[in-house]
mmCIF file of C-alpha atoms in Angstrom:
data_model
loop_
_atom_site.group_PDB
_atom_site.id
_atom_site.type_symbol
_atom_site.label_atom_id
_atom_site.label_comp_id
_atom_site.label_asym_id
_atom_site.label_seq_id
_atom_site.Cartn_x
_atom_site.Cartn_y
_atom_site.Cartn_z
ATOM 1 C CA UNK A 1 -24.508 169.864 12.558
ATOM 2 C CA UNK A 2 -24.405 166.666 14.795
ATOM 3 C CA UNK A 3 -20.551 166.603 14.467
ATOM 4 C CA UNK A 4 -20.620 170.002 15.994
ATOM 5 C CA UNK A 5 -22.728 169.090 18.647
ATOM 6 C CA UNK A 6 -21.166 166.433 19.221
ATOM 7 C CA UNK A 7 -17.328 168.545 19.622
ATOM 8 C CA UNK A 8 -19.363 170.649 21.559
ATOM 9 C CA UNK A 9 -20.290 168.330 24.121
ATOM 10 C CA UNK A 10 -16.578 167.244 24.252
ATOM 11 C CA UNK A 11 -15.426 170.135 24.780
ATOM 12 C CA UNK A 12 -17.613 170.452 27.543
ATOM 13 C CA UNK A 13 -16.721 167.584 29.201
ATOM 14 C CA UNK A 14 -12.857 168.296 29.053
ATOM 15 C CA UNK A 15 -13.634 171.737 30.866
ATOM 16 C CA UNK A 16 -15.431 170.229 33.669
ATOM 17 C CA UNK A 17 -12.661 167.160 34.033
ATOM 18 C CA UNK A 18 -10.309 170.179 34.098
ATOM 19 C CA UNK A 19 -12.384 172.696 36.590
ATOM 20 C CA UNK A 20 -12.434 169.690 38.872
ATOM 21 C CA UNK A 21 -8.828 168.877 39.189
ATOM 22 C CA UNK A 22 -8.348 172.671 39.395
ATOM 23 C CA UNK A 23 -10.313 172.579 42.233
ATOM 24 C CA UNK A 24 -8.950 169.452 43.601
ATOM 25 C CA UNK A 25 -5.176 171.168 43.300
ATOM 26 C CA UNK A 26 -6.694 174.204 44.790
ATOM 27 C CA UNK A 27 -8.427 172.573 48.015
ATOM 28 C CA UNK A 28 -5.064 170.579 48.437
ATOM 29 C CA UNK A 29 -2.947 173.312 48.517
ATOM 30 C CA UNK A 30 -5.144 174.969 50.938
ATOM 31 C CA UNK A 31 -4.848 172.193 53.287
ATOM 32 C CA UNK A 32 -1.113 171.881 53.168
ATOM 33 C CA UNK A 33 -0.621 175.819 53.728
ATOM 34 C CA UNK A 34 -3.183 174.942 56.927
ATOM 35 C CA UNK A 35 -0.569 172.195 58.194
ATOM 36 C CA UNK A 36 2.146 174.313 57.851
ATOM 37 C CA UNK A 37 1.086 177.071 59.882
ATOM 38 C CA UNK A 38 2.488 177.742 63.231
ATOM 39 C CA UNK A 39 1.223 174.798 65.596
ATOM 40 C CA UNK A 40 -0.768 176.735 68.940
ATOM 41 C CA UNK A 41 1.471 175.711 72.137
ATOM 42 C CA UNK A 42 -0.576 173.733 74.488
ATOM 43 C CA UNK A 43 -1.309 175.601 77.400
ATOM 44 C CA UNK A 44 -4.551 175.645 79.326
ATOM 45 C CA UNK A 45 -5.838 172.057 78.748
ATOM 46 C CA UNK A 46 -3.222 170.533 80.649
ATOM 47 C CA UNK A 47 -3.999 167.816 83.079
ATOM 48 C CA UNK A 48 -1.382 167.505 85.618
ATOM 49 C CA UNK A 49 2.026 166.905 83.563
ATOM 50 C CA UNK A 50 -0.041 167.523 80.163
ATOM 51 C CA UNK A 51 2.855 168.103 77.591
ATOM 52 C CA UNK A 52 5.532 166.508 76.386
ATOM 53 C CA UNK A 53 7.979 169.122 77.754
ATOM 54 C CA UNK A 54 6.901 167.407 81.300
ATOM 55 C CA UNK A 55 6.218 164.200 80.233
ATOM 56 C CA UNK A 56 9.714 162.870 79.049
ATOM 57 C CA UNK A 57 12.473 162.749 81.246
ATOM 58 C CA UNK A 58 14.766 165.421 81.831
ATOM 59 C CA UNK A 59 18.013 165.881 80.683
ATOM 60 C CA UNK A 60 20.784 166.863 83.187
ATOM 61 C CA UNK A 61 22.882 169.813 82.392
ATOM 62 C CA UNK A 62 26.922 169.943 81.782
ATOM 63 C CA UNK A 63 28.745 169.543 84.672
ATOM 64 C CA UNK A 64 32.301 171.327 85.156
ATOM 65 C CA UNK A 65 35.130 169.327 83.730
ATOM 66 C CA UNK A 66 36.921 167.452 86.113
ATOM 67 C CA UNK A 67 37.562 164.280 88.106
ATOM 68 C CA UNK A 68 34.245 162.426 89.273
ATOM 69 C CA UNK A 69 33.586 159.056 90.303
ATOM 70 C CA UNK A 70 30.847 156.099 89.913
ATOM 71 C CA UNK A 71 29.988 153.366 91.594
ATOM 72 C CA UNK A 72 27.731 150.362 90.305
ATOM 73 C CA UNK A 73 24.392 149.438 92.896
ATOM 74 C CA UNK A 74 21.427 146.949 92.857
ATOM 75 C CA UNK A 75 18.179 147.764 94.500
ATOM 76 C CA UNK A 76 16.698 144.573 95.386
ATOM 77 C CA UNK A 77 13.585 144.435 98.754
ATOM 78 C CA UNK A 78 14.249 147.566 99.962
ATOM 79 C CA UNK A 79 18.279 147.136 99.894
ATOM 80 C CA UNK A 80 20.903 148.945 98.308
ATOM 81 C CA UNK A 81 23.772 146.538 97.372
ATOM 82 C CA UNK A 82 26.807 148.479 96.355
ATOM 83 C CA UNK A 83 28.285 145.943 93.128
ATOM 84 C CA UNK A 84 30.947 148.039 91.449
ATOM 85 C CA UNK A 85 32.977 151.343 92.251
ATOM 86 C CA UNK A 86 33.521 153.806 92.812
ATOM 87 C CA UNK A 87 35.607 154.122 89.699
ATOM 88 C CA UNK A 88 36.945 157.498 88.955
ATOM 89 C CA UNK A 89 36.804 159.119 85.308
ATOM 90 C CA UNK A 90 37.898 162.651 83.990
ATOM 91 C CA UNK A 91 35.257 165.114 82.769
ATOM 92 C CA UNK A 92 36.736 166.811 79.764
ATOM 93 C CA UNK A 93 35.189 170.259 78.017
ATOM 94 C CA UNK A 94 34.543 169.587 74.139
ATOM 95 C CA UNK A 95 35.353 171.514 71.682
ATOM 96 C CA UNK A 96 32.233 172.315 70.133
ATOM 97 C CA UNK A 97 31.795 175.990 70.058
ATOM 98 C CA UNK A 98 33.426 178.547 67.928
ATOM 99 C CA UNK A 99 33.095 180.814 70.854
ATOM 100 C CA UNK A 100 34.835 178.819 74.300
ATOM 101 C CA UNK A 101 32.962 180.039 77.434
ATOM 102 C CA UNK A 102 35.326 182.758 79.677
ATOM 103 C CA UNK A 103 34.254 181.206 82.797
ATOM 104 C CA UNK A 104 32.626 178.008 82.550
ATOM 105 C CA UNK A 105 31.694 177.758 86.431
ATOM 106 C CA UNK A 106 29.277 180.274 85.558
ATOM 107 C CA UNK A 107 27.599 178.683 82.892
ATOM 108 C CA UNK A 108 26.853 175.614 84.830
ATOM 109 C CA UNK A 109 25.742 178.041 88.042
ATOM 110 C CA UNK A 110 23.483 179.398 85.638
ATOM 111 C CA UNK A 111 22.113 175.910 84.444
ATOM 112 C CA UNK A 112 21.743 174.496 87.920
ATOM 113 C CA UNK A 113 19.144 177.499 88.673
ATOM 114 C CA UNK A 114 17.453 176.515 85.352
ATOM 115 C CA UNK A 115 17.400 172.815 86.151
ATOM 116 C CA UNK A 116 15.913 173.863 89.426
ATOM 117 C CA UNK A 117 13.458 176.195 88.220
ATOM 118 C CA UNK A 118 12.412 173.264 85.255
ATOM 119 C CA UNK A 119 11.690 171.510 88.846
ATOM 120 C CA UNK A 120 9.748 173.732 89.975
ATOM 121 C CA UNK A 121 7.768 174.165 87.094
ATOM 122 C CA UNK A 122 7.082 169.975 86.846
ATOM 123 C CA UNK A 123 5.974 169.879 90.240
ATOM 124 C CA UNK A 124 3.733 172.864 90.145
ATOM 125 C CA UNK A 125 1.818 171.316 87.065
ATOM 126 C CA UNK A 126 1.115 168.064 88.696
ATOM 127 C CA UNK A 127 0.072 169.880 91.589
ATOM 128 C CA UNK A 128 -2.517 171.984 89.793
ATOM 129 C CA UNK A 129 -3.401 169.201 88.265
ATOM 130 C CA UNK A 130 -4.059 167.611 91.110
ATOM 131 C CA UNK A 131 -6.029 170.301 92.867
ATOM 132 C CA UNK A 132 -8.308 170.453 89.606
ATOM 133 C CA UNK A 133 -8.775 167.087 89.801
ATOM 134 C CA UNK A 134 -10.191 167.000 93.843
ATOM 135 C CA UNK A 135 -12.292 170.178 92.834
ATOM 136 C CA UNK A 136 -13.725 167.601 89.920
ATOM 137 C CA UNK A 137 -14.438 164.859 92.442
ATOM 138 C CA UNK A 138 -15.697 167.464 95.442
ATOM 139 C CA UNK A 139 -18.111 168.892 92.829
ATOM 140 C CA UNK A 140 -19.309 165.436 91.806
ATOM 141 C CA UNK A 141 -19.935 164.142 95.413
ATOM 142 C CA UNK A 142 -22.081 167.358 96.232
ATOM 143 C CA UNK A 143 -24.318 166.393 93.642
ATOM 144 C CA UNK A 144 -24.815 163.205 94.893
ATOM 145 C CA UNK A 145 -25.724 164.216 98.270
ATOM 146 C CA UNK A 146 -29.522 164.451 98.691
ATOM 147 C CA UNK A 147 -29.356 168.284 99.240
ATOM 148 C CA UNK A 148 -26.539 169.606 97.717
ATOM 149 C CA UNK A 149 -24.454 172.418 99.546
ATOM 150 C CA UNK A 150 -24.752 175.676 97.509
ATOM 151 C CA UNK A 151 -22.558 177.104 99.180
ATOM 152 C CA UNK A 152 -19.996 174.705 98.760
ATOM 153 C CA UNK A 153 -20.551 174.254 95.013
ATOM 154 C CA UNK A 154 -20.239 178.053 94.867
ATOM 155 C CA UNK A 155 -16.962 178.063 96.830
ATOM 156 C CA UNK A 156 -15.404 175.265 94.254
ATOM 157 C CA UNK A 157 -16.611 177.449 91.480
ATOM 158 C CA UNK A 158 -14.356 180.684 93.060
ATOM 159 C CA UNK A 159 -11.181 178.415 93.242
ATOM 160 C CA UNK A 160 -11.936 176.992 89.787
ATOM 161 C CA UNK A 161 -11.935 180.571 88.221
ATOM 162 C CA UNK A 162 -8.524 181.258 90.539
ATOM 163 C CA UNK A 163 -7.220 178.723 88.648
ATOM 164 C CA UNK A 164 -7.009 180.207 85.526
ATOM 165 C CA UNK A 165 -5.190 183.795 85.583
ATOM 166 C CA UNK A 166 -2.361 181.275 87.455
ATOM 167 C CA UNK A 167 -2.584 178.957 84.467
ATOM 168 C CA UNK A 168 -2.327 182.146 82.120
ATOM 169 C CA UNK A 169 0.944 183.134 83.833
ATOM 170 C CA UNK A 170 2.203 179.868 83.907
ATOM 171 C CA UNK A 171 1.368 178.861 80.521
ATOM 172 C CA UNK A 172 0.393 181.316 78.428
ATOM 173 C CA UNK A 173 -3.078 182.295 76.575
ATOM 174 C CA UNK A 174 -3.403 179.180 73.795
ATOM 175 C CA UNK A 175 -6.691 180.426 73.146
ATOM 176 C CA UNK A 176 -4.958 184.035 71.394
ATOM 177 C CA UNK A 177 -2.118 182.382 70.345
ATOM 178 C CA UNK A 178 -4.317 179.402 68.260
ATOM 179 C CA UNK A 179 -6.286 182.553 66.448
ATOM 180 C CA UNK A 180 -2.331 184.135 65.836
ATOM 181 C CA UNK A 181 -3.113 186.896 68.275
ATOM 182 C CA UNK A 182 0.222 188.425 70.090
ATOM 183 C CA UNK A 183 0.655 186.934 73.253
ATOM 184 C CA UNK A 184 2.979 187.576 76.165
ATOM 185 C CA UNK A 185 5.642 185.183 76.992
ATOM 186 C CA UNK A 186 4.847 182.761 79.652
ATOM 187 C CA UNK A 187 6.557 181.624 82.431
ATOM 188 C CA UNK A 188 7.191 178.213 81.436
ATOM 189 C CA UNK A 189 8.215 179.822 77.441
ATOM 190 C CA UNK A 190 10.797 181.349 79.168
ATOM 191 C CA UNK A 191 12.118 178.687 80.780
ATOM 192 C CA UNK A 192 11.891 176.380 78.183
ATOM 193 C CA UNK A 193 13.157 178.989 75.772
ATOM 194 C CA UNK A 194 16.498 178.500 77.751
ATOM 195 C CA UNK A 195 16.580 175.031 78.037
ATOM 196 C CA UNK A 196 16.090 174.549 74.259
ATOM 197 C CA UNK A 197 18.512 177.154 73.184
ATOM 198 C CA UNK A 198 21.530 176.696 75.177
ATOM 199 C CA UNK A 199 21.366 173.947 77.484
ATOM 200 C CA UNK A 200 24.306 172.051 76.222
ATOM 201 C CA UNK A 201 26.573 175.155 74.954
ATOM 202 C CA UNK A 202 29.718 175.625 75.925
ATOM 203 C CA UNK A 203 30.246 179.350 74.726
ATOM 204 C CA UNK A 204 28.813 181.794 77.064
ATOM 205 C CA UNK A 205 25.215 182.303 78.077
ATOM 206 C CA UNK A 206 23.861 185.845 76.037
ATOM 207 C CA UNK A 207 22.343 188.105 78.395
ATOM 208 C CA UNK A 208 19.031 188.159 76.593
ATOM 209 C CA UNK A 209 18.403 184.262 78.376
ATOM 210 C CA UNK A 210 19.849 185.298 81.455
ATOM 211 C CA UNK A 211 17.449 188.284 81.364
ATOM 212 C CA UNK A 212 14.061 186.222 80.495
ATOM 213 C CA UNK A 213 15.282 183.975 82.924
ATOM 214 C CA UNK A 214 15.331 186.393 85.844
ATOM 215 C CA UNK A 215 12.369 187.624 84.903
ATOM 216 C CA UNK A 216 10.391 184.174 84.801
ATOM 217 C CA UNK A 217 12.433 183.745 88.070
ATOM 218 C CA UNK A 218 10.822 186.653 89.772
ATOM 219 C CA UNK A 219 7.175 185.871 88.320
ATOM 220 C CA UNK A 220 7.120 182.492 89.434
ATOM 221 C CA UNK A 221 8.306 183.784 93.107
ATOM 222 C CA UNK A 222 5.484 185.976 92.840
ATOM 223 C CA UNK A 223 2.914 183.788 91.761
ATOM 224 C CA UNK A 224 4.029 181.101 94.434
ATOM 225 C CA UNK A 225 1.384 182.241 96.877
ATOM 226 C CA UNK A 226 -1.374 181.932 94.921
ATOM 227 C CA UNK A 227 -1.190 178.492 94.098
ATOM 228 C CA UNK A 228 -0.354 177.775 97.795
ATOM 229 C CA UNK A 229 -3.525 179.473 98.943
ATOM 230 C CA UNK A 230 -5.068 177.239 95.941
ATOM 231 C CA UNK A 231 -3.983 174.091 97.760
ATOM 232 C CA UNK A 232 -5.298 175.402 101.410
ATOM 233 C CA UNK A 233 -8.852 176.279 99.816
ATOM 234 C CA UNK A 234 -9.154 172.580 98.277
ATOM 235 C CA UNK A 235 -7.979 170.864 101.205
ATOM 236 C CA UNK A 236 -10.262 173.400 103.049
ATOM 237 C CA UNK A 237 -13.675 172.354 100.835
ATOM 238 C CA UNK A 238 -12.577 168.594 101.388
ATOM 239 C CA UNK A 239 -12.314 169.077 105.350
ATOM 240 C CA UNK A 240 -16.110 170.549 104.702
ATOM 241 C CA UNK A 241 -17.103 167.875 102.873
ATOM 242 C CA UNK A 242 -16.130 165.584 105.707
ATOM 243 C CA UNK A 243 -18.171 167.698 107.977
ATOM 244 C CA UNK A 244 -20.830 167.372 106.158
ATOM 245 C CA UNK A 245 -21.088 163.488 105.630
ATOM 246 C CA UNK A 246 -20.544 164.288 101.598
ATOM 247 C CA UNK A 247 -19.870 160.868 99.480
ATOM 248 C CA UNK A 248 -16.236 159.672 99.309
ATOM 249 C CA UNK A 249 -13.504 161.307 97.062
ATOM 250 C CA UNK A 250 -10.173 159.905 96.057
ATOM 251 C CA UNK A 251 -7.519 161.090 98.324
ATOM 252 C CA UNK A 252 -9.685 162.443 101.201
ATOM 253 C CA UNK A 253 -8.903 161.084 104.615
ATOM 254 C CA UNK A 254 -12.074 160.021 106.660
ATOM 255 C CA UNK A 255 -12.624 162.764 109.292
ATOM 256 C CA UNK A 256 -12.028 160.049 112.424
ATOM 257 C CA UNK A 257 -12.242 161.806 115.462
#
């Protein structure tokens, strides 16, 4: 009778070693399925030049092949010292597509409007960083003022909310797109979508990039505007602010008059 307790007890001990590693395997493979789901772009939370799509350097696009030239310079106190050059060198087409381009001048008139457009795009995120960062420091100094402007704190709040449907168009929604929600492609996927795909191709561009292209084209255009007015309503609270005798913020000229 002891014996069999005694098996018992074993036996119970190997199916609880046994439940546990199931459940170890089990929470494991939960975890790696997480990881490998599809990573939420990062949209919203960016702070100036917040991704790494504007935070590296570009890369320039083919050029037609041809005859160029370079030339070697120093830049030393404000002086450019030419050293070496120009020396010329041919620009040849590789071979590297099944498919060769019909036209290759149009390909690289194509990538010069992306390249211009990727620009754009770079400047237009600093800048909104920029103007979210003033609103920051505006909102700050207002509270430090012994009788903070409601007004003023009311106005920063309207520009703060303009900020976002721009953000949405320029970015996209990361908040629907984290939960796997559909989400409409954003200025800046479009762009990018080109840039990734084809930027170095020699065969010719398909019509499905030269079509998201135009269309990113004609939203940004659009949406121009409204992040201009952005700027003239910041610099508009800061010329307030100066009115008012409100505590220095970086970038704000005294009002000297």
């Amino acid at each position: 009778f002891c014996i069999g307790i005694l098996w018992f007890a074993i036996l119970l001990c190997v199916v609880h070693v046994l439940c546990c590693e199931f459940l170890r395997l089990f929470c494991f493979f939960c975890f790696v399925f997480l990881m490998l789901r599809r990573q939420p772009r990062s949209t919203l939370d960016r702070s100036s030049a917040a991704s790494d799509v504007y935070k590296r350097q570009p890369q320039g696009h083919l050029v037609m092949p041809g005859e160029y030239q370079v030339t070697l310079s120093k830049y030393h106190d404000g002086v450019l010292t030419k050293m070496a050059g120009p020396v010329s060198f041919k620009a040849a087409l590789l071979n590297q597509s099944s498919i060769p381009a019909k036209n290759m001048g149009e390909n690289v008139a194509f990538y010069s409007r992306v390249s211009d457009m990727v620009k754009q795009l770079s400047a237009t995120s600093n800048l909104l960083g920029d103007i979210e960062t003033r609103l920051k420091n505006a909102e700050t100094a207002i509270h430090d003022m012994p009788a903070p402007l409601t007004d003023m704190l009311q106005k920063i709040y309207a520009v703060k909310k303009d900020i976002v449907p721009v953000k949405l168009k320029l970015y996209g929604d990361d908040t629907r797109a984290r939960r796997e929600f559909e989400t409409k492609p954003a200025i800046s996927d479009r762009v990018y979508g080109v840039v990734y795909s084809i930027w170095n191709s020699t065969s010719d561009v398909p019509q499905t990039f030269i079509d998201a292209f135009s269309i990113a084209e004609k939203q940004y255009n659009e949406l121009y505007p409204e992040i201009k007015e952005l700027h003239s309503k910041t610099e508009k609270i800061e010329a307030n602010l100066n009115k008012n005798k409100a505590p220095y913020t970086p970038g704000r000229w005294p009002d000297k008059k």
